[in-house]
Amino acid sequence: MTKPPSEEPEDDLTVTRPRTWAAGVPAVVHALEYSLEQTSLAKTGVDLLTMNQVGGIDCPGCAWADPTPGHRHRNEYCENGAKHINDEATTRRVTAEFFRRHRVSELGRRSDMWLNHQGRLTEPMVKRPDCDHYEPISWNEALGLLATELTSLDSPDEAVFYTSGRVSNEAAFVLQLFARAFGTNNLPDCSNMCHESSGFALHETLGTGKGTVSLHDLHHADLIFLVGQNPGTNHPRQLSALEQAKLNGARVIAVNTLPEAGLLRFKNPQKARGVIGHGVRIADRFLHIRSGGDLALFQGLNRLLVEAEDARPGQVLDHDFIRSHTSGFEEFAEHVRGIAWPDVLTATGLTRTEIEQVRDDVLRSERVIVCWAMGITQHKHGVATVREIVNFLMLRGNLGRAGAGACPVRGHSNVQGDRTMGVWEQMPDSFLDALREEFGFDPPRAHGLDSVNSIRAMREGRIKVFLGVAGNFVRAAPDSAVTEEAMRTCRLTAHISTKLNRSHTVCGRTALILPTLGRTERDVQAGGEQFVTVENSMSEVHTSRGRLKPASTLLLSEVAILCRLARRTLNGRPGIPWEQFEADYGAVRDRISRIVPGLHDFNRRVARPGGIRLPNPVNEGVFPTASGTALFTCNAWQMPQVPEGHLLLQTLRSHDQWNTIPYTPNDRYRGIHGSRRVVLVNPDDMSELGLAERERVDLVGVWTDGTARRAEDFEVVPYPITRGSAAAYYPETQVLVPLDSVAEISNQPTSKAILVRLEPAAARLRTAPQA
Ligand SMILES: Nc1nc2c(c(=O)[nH]1)N[C@H]1C(S)=C(S)[C@@H](COP(=O)(O)OP(=O)(O)OC[C@H]3O[C@@H](n4cnc5c(=O)[nH]c(N)nc54)[C@H](O)[C@@H]3O)O[C@H]1N2
Ligand SMILES: Nc1nc2c(c(=O)[nH]1)N[C@H]1C(S)=C(S)[C@@H](COP(=O)(O)OP(=O)(O)OC[C@H]3O[C@@H](n4cnc5c(=O)[nH]c(N)nc54)[C@H](O)[C@@H]3O)O[C@H]1N2
Ligand code: SF4
Ligand SMILES: [Mo]
């Protein structure tokens, strides 16, 4: 067993020049370093060789797709995938003895990194009312306790069931089935905080919430936009796909507030030229956009395309596509003809020439793909921006054909699959009807609570029981102080988790830790050894089979825990064979195949190498909207209002973290080492605001409710971020995101544009009351 650190490391910041290229040899070395800290070389090797291979373990990192079988590399993973897998396969353990030594209140003061570094959870634990320790509890008693709390609620809607995209399809299906059989649609998930804006916009305009492209499309596009995403860190193998596209002649346009290393140049660590050469240049054009300016950019671009058509009728737009598949074009064209250039230039911070150059690239390209992620969705107008991207693609018929389309790049490895399995508080009636037909109960029809509304409901005392399956709700959700207070109002909080995190320390009156198997581990049930399935960002569903010995003999799988809980809670109600589901996940997949369109004959088809690609109606020329056509939309935007002395703060990921869990305090590509309490500011803004390099400041949130939200003691680092913006890491800055600051329509927290001012930390220290 490797020993976890007992003390928190001191922050010790060093800053080097940001990198202009991603991956290469340092990526390999770095992955190995972190892995060896967690586990042994032999174990590291075993895990990695089966990762993303047919019949092996699906990488528990991001949702990027694997090449088709036969085209996979021997090492089909990236530096960060290696870190994620070793973080789970760590040989460190959190035991009952650990909880005897550490009070819950003490654990509550520990950092996210320290909690994670203690290792894998090993046995069920309970924190009883008015007690400050977790103590061991049997599975039987733990699940009995949870079932009793659930059955004694006045209404099933007093319970909330949160999931993250780390869980498998089988666990997700069983979870939503249990919640609905119990009587509620309260199924908030991480997607509410991630690509919810994409889902709403795509559903409304195209009739499907998913992306339309495959890896093959990316390889064969002429022009690829990377908007508001940082692939070098967050989707590293996307760079291999982009490298391939570039070798086939594609151009790439990156749009970002930061010149991220992976957008500039890529040295493929799996190829000789990546190890010794200069690598491949990724972005041919880099648009250094102002925060939130993307809606204005695409609208400006759409105006230029409409005007080009006005000048050369019949030669610019795809009239066949527009006529036969869309509605609303005339109104839309009128709308974009009317937008004002000065507004576009102010909102984007770009010049008109830059946008005209992009238009020229577009006019030269037959096949265009737009990829986007959190830099788009986590804004107030995230839904409108995605709609405008759809307008842009439709103008030249860049939808539903090879080499073209919409590519929302998903985060968690199975976040898309969760939704396919029905984890959504607003599933359509067609899905609920299918559940009724199959299982003979009437699922509730009223929409349930999403993540933000769950917190609001808790705050109002309307939620008594919170069950989290994977994820770290307390840190993923906005407005830490508000969220933590809300969680503490619950009678019972319970978490099915692999590792310790802050959600275990911010408890209801009673709290349960239900430790579970990770994806790397062998899962043996009464019906034999099991595998699970996941769906990637390109709608491919495939198997994942764990290889390692479980971290403890007391772990149960997610499916087993949920089936046992359902049996206890629903008290023998007939119709759902929970015992059979637990014994054999194939029985779960049989039911899924009768409920989810596209997954018919699931067990047989998923066993084939490469699995199943779910059909996307758009690629068959079908747009299942109310009108049966794809919709052009008119999207209004507001100019950003940033009062003098303020900046728009984006909260983002470092290279060495997985969402709410920092692995190390380093962010290699951005040249930040030894501390995460940094705020990146443009040097010109620094001089205007009178800030010195490495000055210690507090980030103070400004919001209409008048509450002072403060994240204390950050060091200012000059960085080539666009003027008017600042960047700092999540989740440390979570405290600054107001619960009510959400995207219109999607209700997604606006984690990328928070109005802040930077106050010298010294001022707070001077005025603080003396102890
Ligand atoms: N290593 C690692 N990989 C991950 C994750 C992780 O935590 N660590 N998380 C996973 C998950 S769940 C997700 S959702 C994805 C997230 O993947 P990303 O969306 O790449 O994640 P972020 O770090 O939030 O970075 C957002 C990017 O958008 C840019 N940006 C911010 N505001 C704007 C804007 O207004 N306009 C434009 N054009 N750009 C902007 C930022 O500079 C940054 O490059 O990554 C997944 N992969
Ligand atoms: N300010 C701000 N907030 C954000 C974001 C942002 O950019 N800025 N991003 C948002 C986004 S995109 C997302 S996706 C969310 C992420 O939010 P979550 O998905 O809720 O958070 P994670 O950090 O991925 O969860 C980590 C925990 O998952 C558990 N876990 C890991 N693997 C497994 C497993 O196999 N099974 C089980 N049962 N548990 C497991 C471990 O206990 C670990 O501590 O955060 C959102 N919040
Ligand atoms: S790109 Fe994503 S899925 Fe692929 S190995 Fe890296 S982290 Fe894992
Ligand atoms: Mo995400």
mmCIF file of N, CA and C in Angstrom, residues 4 7 43 45 106-107 117 156 168 174 213 234 308 337 378 420 437 676 690 731:
data_model
loop_
_atom_site.group_PDB
_atom_site.id
_atom_site.type_symbol
_atom_site.label_atom_id
_atom_site.label_comp_id
_atom_site.label_asym_id
_atom_site.label_seq_id
_atom_site.Cartn_x
_atom_site.Cartn_y
_atom_site.Cartn_z
ATOM 1 N N PRO A 4 -0.597 7.673 1.854
ATOM 2 C CA PRO A 4 -1.096 8.998 1.464
ATOM 3 C C PRO A 4 -0.397 10.095 2.268
ATOM 4 N N GLU A 7 -0.219 15.556 5.648
ATOM 5 C CA GLU A 7 -0.393 17.006 5.775
ATOM 6 C C GLU A 7 -0.711 17.646 4.430
ATOM 7 N N LYS A 43 0.965 -2.531 -11.878
ATOM 8 C CA LYS A 43 -0.462 -2.295 -11.927
ATOM 9 C C LYS A 43 -0.795 -1.232 -12.985
ATOM 10 N N GLY A 45 0.797 -0.580 -15.644
ATOM 11 C CA GLY A 45 0.920 -1.177 -16.974
ATOM 12 C C GLY A 45 -0.293 -2.004 -17.335
ATOM 13 N N GLU A 106 -13.375 17.973 11.044
ATOM 14 C CA GLU A 106 -11.977 18.179 10.625
ATOM 15 C C GLU A 106 -11.834 17.900 9.123
ATOM 16 N N LEU A 107 -12.453 16.825 8.664
ATOM 17 C CA LEU A 107 -12.383 16.501 7.233
ATOM 18 C C LEU A 107 -12.981 17.636 6.397
ATOM 19 N N HIS A 117 -6.603 12.272 -2.105
ATOM 20 C CA HIS A 117 -5.342 11.535 -1.986
ATOM 21 C C HIS A 117 -5.339 10.503 -0.863
ATOM 22 N N PRO A 156 -42.795 11.313 -2.485
ATOM 23 C CA PRO A 156 -41.529 10.897 -3.117
ATOM 24 C C PRO A 156 -40.729 12.100 -3.612
ATOM 25 N N SER A 168 -22.216 3.848 -15.318
ATOM 26 C CA SER A 168 -22.458 3.105 -16.556
ATOM 27 C C SER A 168 -23.908 3.261 -16.998
ATOM 28 N N VAL A 174 -30.947 1.664 -14.057
ATOM 29 C CA VAL A 174 -31.533 1.147 -12.816
ATOM 30 C C VAL A 174 -31.877 2.306 -11.876
ATOM 31 N N VAL A 213 -21.705 14.381 -35.484
ATOM 32 C CA VAL A 213 -20.521 13.927 -36.235
ATOM 33 C C VAL A 213 -19.867 12.689 -35.617
ATOM 34 N N ASN A 234 -8.437 18.769 -21.750
ATOM 35 C CA ASN A 234 -9.709 18.134 -21.400
ATOM 36 C C ASN A 234 -10.165 17.018 -22.340
ATOM 37 N N ALA A 308 -23.133 37.868 -48.670
ATOM 38 C CA ALA A 308 -22.408 37.302 -49.825
ATOM 39 C C ALA A 308 -23.412 36.691 -50.806
ATOM 40 N N ARG A 337 -29.338 40.666 -41.101
ATOM 41 C CA ARG A 337 -29.005 41.847 -41.917
ATOM 42 C C ARG A 337 -29.071 43.112 -41.065
ATOM 43 N N GLN A 378 -21.604 27.556 -20.623
ATOM 44 C CA GLN A 378 -21.703 28.080 -19.257
ATOM 45 C C GLN A 378 -21.822 29.602 -19.239
ATOM 46 N N THR A 420 -29.415 9.020 -22.409
ATOM 47 C CA THR A 420 -30.064 8.009 -23.239
ATOM 48 C C THR A 420 -30.831 7.033 -22.350
ATOM 49 N N GLU A 437 -45.276 0.564 -20.207
ATOM 50 C CA GLU A 437 -45.563 -0.665 -20.959
ATOM 51 C C GLU A 437 -44.710 -1.826 -20.465
ATOM 52 N N ARG A 676 -2.768 26.520 -6.751
ATOM 53 C CA ARG A 676 -3.976 26.718 -7.574
ATOM 54 C C ARG A 676 -4.666 28.043 -7.247
ATOM 55 N N GLY A 690 -4.181 48.780 -11.452
ATOM 56 C CA GLY A 690 -3.149 49.015 -10.439
ATOM 57 C C GLY A 690 -2.738 47.748 -9.706
ATOM 58 N N PRO A 731 -12.780 23.879 -8.407
ATOM 59 C CA PRO A 731 -13.924 24.390 -7.643
ATOM 60 C C PRO A 731 -13.591 25.465 -6.599
#
